[in-house]
Amino acid sequence: QKEVEQNSGPLSVPEGAIASLNCTYSDRGSQSFFWYRQYSGKSPELIMSIYSNGDKEDGRFTAQLNKASQYVSLLIRDSQPSDSATYLCAVNDRDDKIIFGKGTRLHILP
Amino acid sequence: GAVVSQHPSWVICKSGTSVKIECRSLDFQATTMFWYRQFPKQSLMLMATSNEGSKATYEQGVEKDKFLINHASLTLSTLTVTSAHPEDSSFYICSARGQGGYEQYFGPGTRLTVT
């Protein structure tokens, strides 16, 4: 059973601090990794994709990938109340199907 | 770029009737479209995957005769919920992926209420 695991949270982070979201996956053959943000009552929105080991930065967001450890993370710098949402980790498995984690609820404290 | 629309955004129907939901990729050709369902405070559940011009592949436990999926063109897929029941009330979301792409882009979702 291919799995993507996330801590459900809620993760509470003070405004202005760094929020760190983590994800592990079971399929070693996975090659593509994504982070989606989902506000309550809305559909998921793609915020980051990463395909190779290391860091990828886009504005306040940094995705980190370690394939040897089967670990993906998302860092949000200078957290804002508008970042409060559920963050979904998603992994493309070797059958080219995206497996979603159950999501981590992030709460930015004003 | 990579915009996906859904119509309608919400719908209320009576038990026993059928409802059709449209999913369109507006600025790219979607070779693969996905249909998800999400109940309140629960995670996304993949219902089926459809490739343009082919029959949809349904996930285990999803009734193909109840949830009819058509992907007739590279920009349009439809989901028809037949003989809807109150337990079908949910948030239905489509996503689309272009040829050679790895990223899925989601539509805004359709909230279905069956009375």
PDB file of N, CA and C in Angstrom, chain A:
ATOM      1  N   GLN A   1       0.852  -1.189   0.000  1.00  0.00           N
ATOM      2  CA  GLN A   1       0.000   0.000   0.000  1.00  0.00           C
ATOM      3  C   GLN A   1       0.891   1.245   0.000  1.00  0.00           C
ATOM      4  N   LYS A   2       0.785   2.030  -1.089  1.00  0.00           N
ATOM      5  CA  LYS A   2       1.601   3.224  -1.183  1.00  0.00           C
ATOM      6  C   LYS A   2       0.993   4.300  -0.298  1.00  0.00           C
ATOM      7  N   GLU A   3       1.850   4.943   0.492  1.00  0.00           N
ATOM      8  CA  GLU A   3       1.337   5.899   1.460  1.00  0.00           C
ATOM      9  C   GLU A   3       2.128   7.188   1.454  1.00  0.00           C
ATOM     10  N   VAL A   4       1.419   8.247   1.790  1.00  0.00           N
ATOM     11  CA  VAL A   4       2.015   9.550   2.029  1.00  0.00           C
ATOM     12  C   VAL A   4       1.538   9.986   3.408  1.00  0.00           C
ATOM     13  N   GLU A   5       2.475  10.182   4.301  1.00  0.00           N
ATOM     14  CA  GLU A   5       2.138  10.439   5.692  1.00  0.00           C
ATOM     15  C   GLU A   5       2.437  11.890   6.079  1.00  0.00           C
ATOM     16  N   GLN A   6       1.486  12.503   6.735  1.00  0.00           N
ATOM     17  CA  GLN A   6       1.645  13.849   7.271  1.00  0.00           C
ATOM     18  C   GLN A   6       1.064  13.899   8.666  1.00  0.00           C
ATOM     19  N   ASN A   7       1.636  14.738   9.497  1.00  0.00           N
ATOM     20  CA  ASN A   7       1.044  15.015  10.798  1.00  0.00           C
ATOM     21  C   ASN A   7      -0.198  15.873  10.580  1.00  0.00           C
ATOM     22  N   SER A   8      -1.314  15.449  11.165  1.00  0.00           N
ATOM     23  CA  SER A   8      -2.570  16.156  10.890  1.00  0.00           C
ATOM     24  C   SER A   8      -2.642  17.538  11.527  1.00  0.00           C
ATOM     25  N   GLY A   9      -1.823  17.745  12.583  1.00  0.00           N
ATOM     26  CA  GLY A   9      -1.854  19.044  13.254  1.00  0.00           C
ATOM     27  C   GLY A   9      -3.039  19.139  14.200  1.00  0.00           C
ATOM     28  N   PRO A  10      -3.460  20.357  14.572  1.00  0.00           N
ATOM     29  CA  PRO A  10      -3.010  21.609  13.976  1.00  0.00           C
ATOM     30  C   PRO A  10      -1.614  22.026  14.436  1.00  0.00           C
ATOM     31  N   LEU A  11      -0.910  22.642  13.514  1.00  0.00           N
ATOM     32  CA  LEU A  11       0.391  23.219  13.792  1.00  0.00           C
ATOM     33  C   LEU A  11       0.178  24.715  13.961  1.00  0.00           C
ATOM     34  N   SER A  12       0.485  25.210  15.155  1.00  0.00           N
ATOM     35  CA  SER A  12       0.296  26.640  15.442  1.00  0.00           C
ATOM     36  C   SER A  12       1.637  27.343  15.419  1.00  0.00           C
ATOM     37  N   VAL A  13       1.717  28.408  14.632  1.00  0.00           N
ATOM     38  CA  VAL A  13       2.969  29.145  14.444  1.00  0.00           C
ATOM     39  C   VAL A  13       2.681  30.638  14.600  1.00  0.00           C
ATOM     40  N   PRO A  14       3.508  31.348  15.355  1.00  0.00           N
ATOM     41  CA  PRO A  14       3.279  32.798  15.489  1.00  0.00           C
ATOM     42  C   PRO A  14       3.500  33.517  14.166  1.00  0.00           C
ATOM     43  N   GLU A  15       2.737  34.561  13.958  1.00  0.00           N
ATOM     44  CA  GLU A  15       2.916  35.383  12.768  1.00  0.00           C
ATOM     45  C   GLU A  15       4.359  35.876  12.676  1.00  0.00           C
ATOM     46  N   GLY A  16       4.917  35.769  11.471  1.00  0.00           N
ATOM     47  CA  GLY A  16       6.287  36.210  11.258  1.00  0.00           C
ATOM     48  C   GLY A  16       7.329  35.112  11.428  1.00  0.00           C
ATOM     49  N   ALA A  17       6.942  34.005  12.028  1.00  0.00           N
ATOM     50  CA  ALA A  17       7.878  32.903  12.246  1.00  0.00           C
ATOM     51  C   ALA A  17       7.906  31.985  11.017  1.00  0.00           C
ATOM     52  N   ILE A  18       8.766  30.971  11.090  1.00  0.00           N
ATOM     53  CA  ILE A  18       8.853  29.982  10.007  1.00  0.00           C
ATOM     54  C   ILE A  18       7.972  28.784  10.339  1.00  0.00           C
ATOM     55  N   ALA A  19       7.113  28.430   9.408  1.00  0.00           N
ATOM     56  CA  ALA A  19       6.295  27.223   9.567  1.00  0.00           C
ATOM     57  C   ALA A  19       6.976  26.091   8.808  1.00  0.00           C
ATOM     58  N   SER A  20       7.100  24.950   9.444  1.00  0.00           N
ATOM     59  CA  SER A  20       7.765  23.795   8.844  1.00  0.00           C
ATOM     60  C   SER A  20       6.798  22.628   8.771  1.00  0.00           C
ATOM     61  N   LEU A  21       6.522  22.186   7.561  1.00  0.00           N
ATOM     62  CA  LEU A  21       5.570  21.098   7.330  1.00  0.00           C
ATOM     63  C   LEU A  21       6.327  19.912   6.750  1.00  0.00           C
ATOM     64  N   ASN A  22       6.036  18.733   7.261  1.00  0.00           N
ATOM     65  CA  ASN A  22       6.795  17.560   6.871  1.00  0.00           C
ATOM     66  C   ASN A  22       5.918  16.464   6.282  1.00  0.00           C
ATOM     67  N   CYS A  23       6.555  15.611   5.497  1.00  0.00           N
ATOM     68  CA  CYS A  23       5.830  14.562   4.791  1.00  0.00           C
ATOM     69  C   CYS A  23       6.791  13.420   4.491  1.00  0.00           C
ATOM     70  N   THR A  24       6.352  12.203   4.696  1.00  0.00           N
ATOM     71  CA  THR A  24       7.140  11.042   4.283  1.00  0.00           C
ATOM     72  C   THR A  24       6.305  10.201   3.320  1.00  0.00           C
ATOM     73  N   TYR A  25       6.996   9.464   2.459  1.00  0.00           N
ATOM     74  CA  TYR A  25       6.288   8.659   1.466  1.00  0.00           C
ATOM     75  C   TYR A  25       6.901   7.265   1.410  1.00  0.00           C
ATOM     76  N   SER A  26       6.135   6.306   0.943  1.00  0.00           N
ATOM     77  CA  SER A  26       6.594   4.919   1.023  1.00  0.00           C
ATOM     78  C   SER A  26       7.187   4.383  -0.273  1.00  0.00           C
ATOM     79  N   ASP A  27       6.803   4.936  -1.422  1.00  0.00           N
ATOM     80  CA  ASP A  27       7.238   4.378  -2.703  1.00  0.00           C
ATOM     81  C   ASP A  27       8.587   4.971  -3.122  1.00  0.00           C
ATOM     82  N   ARG A  28       9.634   4.153  -3.074  1.00  0.00           N
ATOM     83  CA  ARG A  28      10.976   4.631  -3.418  1.00  0.00           C
ATOM     84  C   ARG A  28      11.086   5.040  -4.886  1.00  0.00           C
ATOM     85  N   GLY A  29      10.156   4.565  -5.701  1.00  0.00           N
ATOM     86  CA  GLY A  29      10.192   4.898  -7.125  1.00  0.00           C
ATOM     87  C   GLY A  29       9.590   6.244  -7.462  1.00  0.00           C
ATOM     88  N   SER A  30       9.089   6.946  -6.479  1.00  0.00           N
ATOM     89  CA  SER A  30       8.453   8.246  -6.729  1.00  0.00           C
ATOM     90  C   SER A  30       9.465   9.255  -7.239  1.00  0.00           C
ATOM     91  N   GLN A  31       9.015  10.066  -8.188  1.00  0.00           N
ATOM     92  CA  GLN A  31       9.923  11.016  -8.826  1.00  0.00           C
ATOM     93  C   GLN A  31       9.446  12.461  -8.746  1.00  0.00           C
ATOM     94  N   SER A  32       8.155  12.647  -8.475  1.00  0.00           N
ATOM     95  CA  SER A  32       7.595  14.005  -8.494  1.00  0.00           C
ATOM     96  C   SER A  32       6.858  14.253  -7.192  1.00  0.00           C
ATOM     97  N   PHE A  33       7.047  15.480  -6.660  1.00  0.00           N
ATOM     98  CA  PHE A  33       6.527  15.773  -5.334  1.00  0.00           C
ATOM     99  C   PHE A  33       5.901  17.159  -5.327  1.00  0.00           C
ATOM    100  N   PHE A  34       4.780  17.280  -4.640  1.00  0.00           N
ATOM    101  CA  PHE A  34       4.022  18.515  -4.726  1.00  0.00           C
ATOM    102  C   PHE A  34       3.500  18.914  -3.354  1.00  0.00           C
ATOM    103  N   TRP A  35       3.337  20.217  -3.191  1.00  0.00           N
ATOM    104  CA  TRP A  35       2.631  20.757  -2.035  1.00  0.00           C
ATOM    105  C   TRP A  35       1.434  21.561  -2.526  1.00  0.00           C
ATOM    106  N   TYR A  36       0.277  21.260  -1.957  1.00  0.00           N
ATOM    107  CA  TYR A  36      -0.943  21.987  -2.253  1.00  0.00           C
ATOM    108  C   TYR A  36      -1.430  22.662  -0.975  1.00  0.00           C
ATOM    109  N   ARG A  37      -2.069  23.797  -1.162  1.00  0.00           N
ATOM    110  CA  ARG A  37      -2.709  24.499  -0.050  1.00  0.00           C
ATOM    111  C   ARG A  37      -4.213  24.446  -0.266  1.00  0.00           C
ATOM    112  N   GLN A  38      -4.947  24.127   0.791  1.00  0.00           N
ATOM    113  CA  GLN A  38      -6.400  24.069   0.683  1.00  0.00           C
ATOM    114  C   GLN A  38      -7.020  24.866   1.814  1.00  0.00           C
ATOM    115  N   TYR A  39      -7.694  25.935   1.449  1.00  0.00           N
ATOM    116  CA  TYR A  39      -8.459  26.696   2.424  1.00  0.00           C
ATOM    117  C   TYR A  39      -9.776  25.975   2.680  1.00  0.00           C
ATOM    118  N   SER A  40     -10.338  26.193   3.857  1.00  0.00           N
ATOM    119  CA  SER A  40     -11.577  25.524   4.239  1.00  0.00           C
ATOM    120  C   SER A  40     -12.688  25.818   3.226  1.00  0.00           C
ATOM    121  N   GLY A  41     -13.299  24.774   2.717  1.00  0.00           N
ATOM    122  CA  GLY A  41     -14.401  24.933   1.770  1.00  0.00           C
ATOM    123  C   GLY A  41     -13.970  25.196   0.343  1.00  0.00           C
ATOM    124  N   LYS A  42     -12.681  25.213   0.094  1.00  0.00           N
ATOM    125  CA  LYS A  42     -12.166  25.474  -1.261  1.00  0.00           C
ATOM    126  C   LYS A  42     -11.408  24.261  -1.778  1.00  0.00           C
ATOM    127  N   SER A  43     -11.059  24.304  -3.053  1.00  0.00           N
ATOM    128  CA  SER A  43     -10.307  23.193  -3.637  1.00  0.00           C
ATOM    129  C   SER A  43      -8.811  23.426  -3.452  1.00  0.00           C
ATOM    130  N   PRO A  44      -8.007  22.384  -3.598  1.00  0.00           N
ATOM    131  CA  PRO A  44      -6.549  22.535  -3.425  1.00  0.00           C
ATOM    132  C   PRO A  44      -5.926  23.416  -4.509  1.00  0.00           C
ATOM    133  N   GLU A  45      -4.875  24.110  -4.117  1.00  0.00           N
ATOM    134  CA  GLU A  45      -4.145  24.986  -5.017  1.00  0.00           C
ATOM    135  C   GLU A  45      -2.682  24.570  -4.981  1.00  0.00           C
ATOM    136  N   LEU A  46      -2.095  24.309  -6.143  1.00  0.00           N
ATOM    137  CA  LEU A  46      -0.694  23.914  -6.213  1.00  0.00           C
ATOM    138  C   LEU A  46       0.198  25.102  -5.856  1.00  0.00           C
ATOM    139  N   ILE A  47       1.086  24.902  -4.880  1.00  0.00           N
ATOM    140  CA  ILE A  47       1.992  25.988  -4.512  1.00  0.00           C
ATOM    141  C   ILE A  47       3.454  25.669  -4.807  1.00  0.00           C
ATOM    142  N   MET A  48       3.805  24.390  -4.782  1.00  0.00           N
ATOM    143  CA  MET A  48       5.202  24.040  -5.069  1.00  0.00           C
ATOM    144  C   MET A  48       5.262  22.655  -5.680  1.00  0.00           C
ATOM    145  N   SER A  49       6.199  22.463  -6.591  1.00  0.00           N
ATOM    146  CA  SER A  49       6.534  21.133  -7.078  1.00  0.00           C
ATOM    147  C   SER A  49       8.052  21.004  -7.013  1.00  0.00           C
ATOM    148  N   ILE A  50       8.511  19.812  -6.756  1.00  0.00           N
ATOM    149  CA  ILE A  50       9.957  19.566  -6.655  1.00  0.00           C
ATOM    150  C   ILE A  50      10.249  18.183  -7.186  1.00  0.00           C
ATOM    151  N   TYR A  51      11.341  18.061  -7.934  1.00  0.00           N
ATOM    152  CA  TYR A  51      11.614  16.805  -8.621  1.00  0.00           C
ATOM    153  C   TYR A  51      12.996  16.235  -8.296  1.00  0.00           C
ATOM    154  N   SER A  52      13.903  17.074  -7.763  1.00  0.00           N
ATOM    155  CA  SER A  52      15.248  16.585  -7.474  1.00  0.00           C
ATOM    156  C   SER A  52      15.627  16.920  -6.041  1.00  0.00           C
ATOM    157  N   ASN A  53      16.562  16.170  -5.529  1.00  0.00           N
ATOM    158  CA  ASN A  53      17.011  16.358  -4.152  1.00  0.00           C
ATOM    159  C   ASN A  53      17.498  17.778  -3.922  1.00  0.00           C
ATOM    160  N   GLY A  54      17.240  18.259  -2.714  1.00  0.00           N
ATOM    161  CA  GLY A  54      17.715  19.588  -2.365  1.00  0.00           C
ATOM    162  C   GLY A  54      16.571  20.527  -2.075  1.00  0.00           C
ATOM    163  N   ASP A  55      16.857  21.798  -2.183  1.00  0.00           N
ATOM    164  CA  ASP A  55      15.887  22.833  -1.883  1.00  0.00           C
ATOM    165  C   ASP A  55      15.425  23.526  -3.148  1.00  0.00           C
ATOM    166  N   LYS A  56      14.156  23.954  -3.109  1.00  0.00           N
ATOM    167  CA  LYS A  56      13.623  24.780  -4.188  1.00  0.00           C
ATOM    168  C   LYS A  56      12.859  25.921  -3.547  1.00  0.00           C
ATOM    169  N   GLU A  57      13.207  27.133  -3.903  1.00  0.00           N
ATOM    170  CA  GLU A  57      12.620  28.302  -3.262  1.00  0.00           C
ATOM    171  C   GLU A  57      11.723  29.049  -4.235  1.00  0.00           C
ATOM    172  N   ASP A  58      10.589  29.523  -3.710  1.00  0.00           N
ATOM    173  CA  ASP A  58       9.683  30.349  -4.498  1.00  0.00           C
ATOM    174  C   ASP A  58       9.036  31.348  -3.550  1.00  0.00           C
ATOM    175  N   GLY A  59       9.579  32.549  -3.548  1.00  0.00           N
ATOM    176  CA  GLY A  59       9.058  33.563  -2.637  1.00  0.00           C
ATOM    177  C   GLY A  59       9.293  33.165  -1.191  1.00  0.00           C
ATOM    178  N   ARG A  60       8.219  33.146  -0.414  1.00  0.00           N
ATOM    179  CA  ARG A  60       8.362  32.769   1.011  1.00  0.00           C
ATOM    180  C   ARG A  60       8.360  31.258   1.223  1.00  0.00           C
ATOM    181  N   PHE A  61       8.169  30.504   0.163  1.00  0.00           N
ATOM    182  CA  PHE A  61       8.075  29.051   0.275  1.00  0.00           C
ATOM    183  C   PHE A  61       9.382  28.378  -0.166  1.00  0.00           C
ATOM    184  N   THR A  62       9.789  27.373   0.602  1.00  0.00           N
ATOM    185  CA  THR A  62      10.915  26.529   0.214  1.00  0.00           C
ATOM    186  C   THR A  62      10.495  25.072   0.374  1.00  0.00           C
ATOM    187  N   ALA A  63      10.619  24.316  -0.708  1.00  0.00           N
ATOM    188  CA  ALA A  63      10.372  22.882  -0.641  1.00  0.00           C
ATOM    189  C   ALA A  63      11.717  22.177  -0.537  1.00  0.00           C
ATOM    190  N   GLN A  64      11.762  21.136   0.280  1.00  0.00           N
ATOM    191  CA  GLN A  64      12.989  20.369   0.461  1.00  0.00           C
ATOM    192  C   GLN A  64      12.685  18.907   0.192  1.00  0.00           C
ATOM    193  N   LEU A  65      13.581  18.268  -0.555  1.00  0.00           N
ATOM    194  CA  LEU A  65      13.383  16.868  -0.904  1.00  0.00           C
ATOM    195  C   LEU A  65      14.619  16.067  -0.565  1.00  0.00           C
ATOM    196  N   ASN A  66      14.419  14.936   0.089  1.00  0.00           N
ATOM    197  CA  ASN A  66      15.488  13.984   0.383  1.00  0.00           C
ATOM    198  C   ASN A  66      14.978  12.603   0.001  1.00  0.00           C
ATOM    199  N   LYS A  67      15.333  12.164  -1.195  1.00  0.00           N
ATOM    200  CA  LYS A  67      14.810  10.881  -1.689  1.00  0.00           C
ATOM    201  C   LYS A  67      15.369   9.704  -0.903  1.00  0.00           C
ATOM    202  N   ALA A  68      16.593   9.819  -0.420  1.00  0.00           N
ATOM    203  CA  ALA A  68      17.183   8.710   0.345  1.00  0.00           C
ATOM    204  C   ALA A  68      16.389   8.461   1.620  1.00  0.00           C
ATOM    205  N   SER A  69      15.922   9.528   2.226  1.00  0.00           N
ATOM    206  CA  SER A  69      15.127   9.423   3.454  1.00  0.00           C
ATOM    207  C   SER A  69      13.630   9.375   3.167  1.00  0.00           C
ATOM    208  N   GLN A  70      13.249   9.532   1.900  1.00  0.00           N
ATOM    209  CA  GLN A  70      11.840   9.521   1.493  1.00  0.00           C
ATOM    210  C   GLN A  70      11.067  10.583   2.268  1.00  0.00           C
ATOM    211  N   TYR A  71      11.578  11.781   2.186  1.00  0.00           N
ATOM    212  CA  TYR A  71      11.104  12.870   3.034  1.00  0.00           C
ATOM    213  C   TYR A  71      10.998  14.149   2.208  1.00  0.00           C
ATOM    214  N   VAL A  72       9.864  14.816   2.364  1.00  0.00           N
ATOM    215  CA  VAL A  72       9.638  16.097   1.689  1.00  0.00           C
ATOM    216  C   VAL A  72       9.168  17.084   2.747  1.00  0.00           C
ATOM    217  N   SER A  73       9.623  18.307   2.639  1.00  0.00           N
ATOM    218  CA  SER A  73       9.144  19.301   3.594  1.00  0.00           C
ATOM    219  C   SER A  73       8.842  20.615   2.880  1.00  0.00           C
ATOM    220  N   LEU A  74       8.072  21.429   3.556  1.00  0.00           N
ATOM    221  CA  LEU A  74       7.737  22.769   3.057  1.00  0.00           C
ATOM    222  C   LEU A  74       7.981  23.761   4.178  1.00  0.00           C
ATOM    223  N   LEU A  75       8.778  24.760   3.894  1.00  0.00           N
ATOM    224  CA  LEU A  75       9.012  25.836   4.852  1.00  0.00           C
ATOM    225  C   LEU A  75       8.307  27.090   4.365  1.00  0.00           C
ATOM    226  N   ILE A  76       7.625  27.749   5.277  1.00  0.00           N
ATOM    227  CA  ILE A  76       6.989  29.021   4.957  1.00  0.00           C
ATOM    228  C   ILE A  76       7.621  30.076   5.841  1.00  0.00           C
ATOM    229  N   ARG A  77       8.334  30.997   5.221  1.00  0.00           N
ATOM    230  CA  ARG A  77       8.990  32.067   5.988  1.00  0.00           C
ATOM    231  C   ARG A  77       8.035  33.223   6.193  1.00  0.00           C
ATOM    232  N   ASP A  78       8.285  33.996   7.258  1.00  0.00           N
ATOM    233  CA  ASP A  78       7.485  35.175   7.543  1.00  0.00           C
ATOM    234  C   ASP A  78       5.992  34.842   7.452  1.00  0.00           C
ATOM    235  N   SER A  79       5.587  33.857   8.225  1.00  0.00           N
ATOM    236  CA  SER A  79       4.211  33.354   8.160  1.00  0.00           C
ATOM    237  C   SER A  79       3.191  34.462   8.380  1.00  0.00           C
ATOM    238  N   GLN A  80       2.142  34.414   7.584  1.00  0.00           N
ATOM    239  CA  GLN A  80       1.066  35.388   7.654  1.00  0.00           C
ATOM    240  C   GLN A  80      -0.240  34.687   8.027  1.00  0.00           C
ATOM    241  N   PRO A  81      -1.175  35.407   8.648  1.00  0.00           N
ATOM    242  CA  PRO A  81      -2.471  34.788   8.949  1.00  0.00           C
ATOM    243  C   PRO A  81      -3.131  34.170   7.715  1.00  0.00           C
ATOM    244  N   SER A  82      -2.895  34.746   6.545  1.00  0.00           N
ATOM    245  CA  SER A  82      -3.474  34.199   5.310  1.00  0.00           C
ATOM    246  C   SER A  82      -2.867  32.850   4.916  1.00  0.00           C
ATOM    247  N   ASP A  83      -1.782  32.457   5.575  1.00  0.00           N
ATOM    248  CA  ASP A  83      -1.200  31.133   5.322  1.00  0.00           C
ATOM    249  C   ASP A  83      -1.938  30.039   6.077  1.00  0.00           C
ATOM    250  N   SER A  84      -2.838  30.416   6.961  1.00  0.00           N
ATOM    251  CA  SER A  84      -3.609  29.421   7.724  1.00  0.00           C
ATOM    252  C   SER A  84      -4.480  28.621   6.758  1.00  0.00           C
ATOM    253  N   ALA A  85      -4.226  27.341   6.689  1.00  0.00           N
ATOM    254  CA  ALA A  85      -4.902  26.464   5.727  1.00  0.00           C
ATOM    255  C   ALA A  85      -4.456  25.036   6.011  1.00  0.00           C
ATOM    256  N   THR A  86      -4.973  24.107   5.231  1.00  0.00           N
ATOM    257  CA  THR A  86      -4.477  22.732   5.269  1.00  0.00           C
ATOM    258  C   THR A  86      -3.516  22.548   4.111  1.00  0.00           C
ATOM    259  N   TYR A  87      -2.351  21.984   4.392  1.00  0.00           N
ATOM    260  CA  TYR A  87      -1.331  21.786   3.377  1.00  0.00           C
ATOM    261  C   TYR A  87      -1.244  20.296   3.054  1.00  0.00           C
ATOM    262  N   LEU A  88      -1.432  19.990   1.785  1.00  0.00           N
ATOM    263  CA  LEU A  88      -1.440  18.610   1.319  1.00  0.00           C
ATOM    264  C   LEU A  88      -0.125  18.298   0.615  1.00  0.00           C
ATOM    265  N   CYS A  89       0.503  17.235   1.047  1.00  0.00           N
ATOM    266  CA  CYS A  89       1.685  16.716   0.364  1.00  0.00           C
ATOM    267  C   CYS A  89       1.195  15.687  -0.651  1.00  0.00           C
ATOM    268  N   ALA A  90       1.757  15.715  -1.842  1.00  0.00           N
ATOM    269  CA  ALA A  90       1.331  14.773  -2.876  1.00  0.00           C
ATOM    270  C   ALA A  90       2.558  14.217  -3.581  1.00  0.00           C
ATOM    271  N   VAL A  91       2.502  12.950  -3.918  1.00  0.00           N
ATOM    272  CA  VAL A  91       3.642  12.259  -4.508  1.00  0.00           C
ATOM    273  C   VAL A  91       3.174  11.462  -5.718  1.00  0.00           C
ATOM    274  N   ASN A  92       3.882  11.617  -6.822  1.00  0.00           N
ATOM    275  CA  ASN A  92       3.597  10.818  -8.026  1.00  0.00           C
ATOM    276  C   ASN A  92       4.293   9.489  -7.875  1.00  0.00           C
ATOM    277  N   ASP A  93       3.549   8.386  -7.892  1.00  0.00           N
ATOM    278  CA  ASP A  93       4.227   7.110  -7.724  1.00  0.00           C
ATOM    279  C   ASP A  93       4.700   6.577  -9.077  1.00  0.00           C
ATOM    280  N   ARG A  94       5.323   5.420  -9.057  1.00  0.00           N
ATOM    281  CA  ARG A  94       5.917   4.886 -10.292  1.00  0.00           C
ATOM    282  C   ARG A  94       4.871   4.503 -11.332  1.00  0.00           C
ATOM    283  N   ASP A  95       3.615   4.386 -10.905  1.00  0.00           N
ATOM    284  CA  ASP A  95       2.507   4.132 -11.834  1.00  0.00           C
ATOM    285  C   ASP A  95       1.893   5.440 -12.335  1.00  0.00           C
ATOM    286  N   ASP A  96       2.569   6.549 -12.030  1.00  0.00           N
ATOM    287  CA  ASP A  96       2.126   7.860 -12.494  1.00  0.00           C
ATOM    288  C   ASP A  96       0.795   8.287 -11.882  1.00  0.00           C
ATOM    289  N   LYS A  97       0.517   7.798 -10.718  1.00  0.00           N
ATOM    290  CA  LYS A  97      -0.692   8.219 -10.000  1.00  0.00           C
ATOM    291  C   LYS A  97      -0.259   9.092  -8.833  1.00  0.00           C
ATOM    292  N   ILE A  98      -0.984  10.196  -8.626  1.00  0.00           N
ATOM    293  CA  ILE A  98      -0.652  11.069  -7.495  1.00  0.00           C
ATOM    294  C   ILE A  98      -1.328  10.538  -6.240  1.00  0.00           C
ATOM    295  N   ILE A  99      -0.532  10.359  -5.199  1.00  0.00           N
ATOM    296  CA  ILE A  99      -1.047   9.944  -3.903  1.00  0.00           C
ATOM    297  C   ILE A  99      -0.997  11.165  -2.979  1.00  0.00           C
ATOM    298  N   PHE A 100      -2.119  11.499  -2.375  1.00  0.00           N
ATOM    299  CA  PHE A 100      -2.182  12.651  -1.475  1.00  0.00           C
ATOM    300  C   PHE A 100      -2.086  12.197  -0.027  1.00  0.00           C
ATOM    301  N   GLY A 101      -1.393  13.002   0.766  1.00  0.00           N
ATOM    302  CA  GLY A 101      -1.469  12.823   2.199  1.00  0.00           C
ATOM    303  C   GLY A 101      -2.781  13.395   2.711  1.00  0.00           C
ATOM    304  N   LYS A 102      -3.062  13.156   3.979  1.00  0.00           N
ATOM    305  CA  LYS A 102      -4.318  13.636   4.551  1.00  0.00           C
ATOM    306  C   LYS A 102      -4.262  15.119   4.919  1.00  0.00           C
ATOM    307  N   GLY A 103      -3.062  15.685   4.882  1.00  0.00           N
ATOM    308  CA  GLY A 103      -2.936  17.118   5.100  1.00  0.00           C
ATOM    309  C   GLY A 103      -2.566  17.490   6.527  1.00  0.00           C
ATOM    310  N   THR A 104      -1.886  18.621   6.641  1.00  0.00           N
ATOM    311  CA  THR A 104      -1.547  19.208   7.941  1.00  0.00           C
ATOM    312  C   THR A 104      -2.253  20.551   8.052  1.00  0.00           C
ATOM    313  N   ARG A 105      -3.021  20.730   9.130  1.00  0.00           N
ATOM    314  CA  ARG A 105      -3.679  22.016   9.355  1.00  0.00           C
ATOM    315  C   ARG A 105      -2.686  22.976   9.994  1.00  0.00           C
ATOM    316  N   LEU A 106      -2.501  24.094   9.353  1.00  0.00           N
ATOM    317  CA  LEU A 106      -1.587  25.130   9.844  1.00  0.00           C
ATOM    318  C   LEU A 106      -2.396  26.319  10.319  1.00  0.00           C
ATOM    319  N   HIS A 107      -2.074  26.790  11.519  1.00  0.00           N
ATOM    320  CA  HIS A 107      -2.755  27.946  12.090  1.00  0.00           C
ATOM    321  C   HIS A 107      -1.707  28.981  12.439  1.00  0.00           C
ATOM    322  N   ILE A 108      -1.769  30.122  11.792  1.00  0.00           N
ATOM    323  CA  ILE A 108      -0.834  31.206  12.073  1.00  0.00           C
ATOM    324  C   ILE A 108      -1.472  32.128  13.110  1.00  0.00           C
ATOM    325  N   LEU A 109      -0.796  32.278  14.214  1.00  0.00           N
ATOM    326  CA  LEU A 109      -1.329  33.068  15.328  1.00  0.00           C
ATOM    327  C   LEU A 109      -0.975  34.539  15.147  1.00  0.00           C
ATOM    328  N   PRO A 110      -2.001  35.415  15.088  1.00  0.00           N
ATOM    329  CA  PRO A 110      -1.705  36.855  14.889  1.00  0.00           C
ATOM    330  C   PRO A 110      -0.959  37.449  16.077  1.00  0.00           C
TER     331      PRO A 110
END
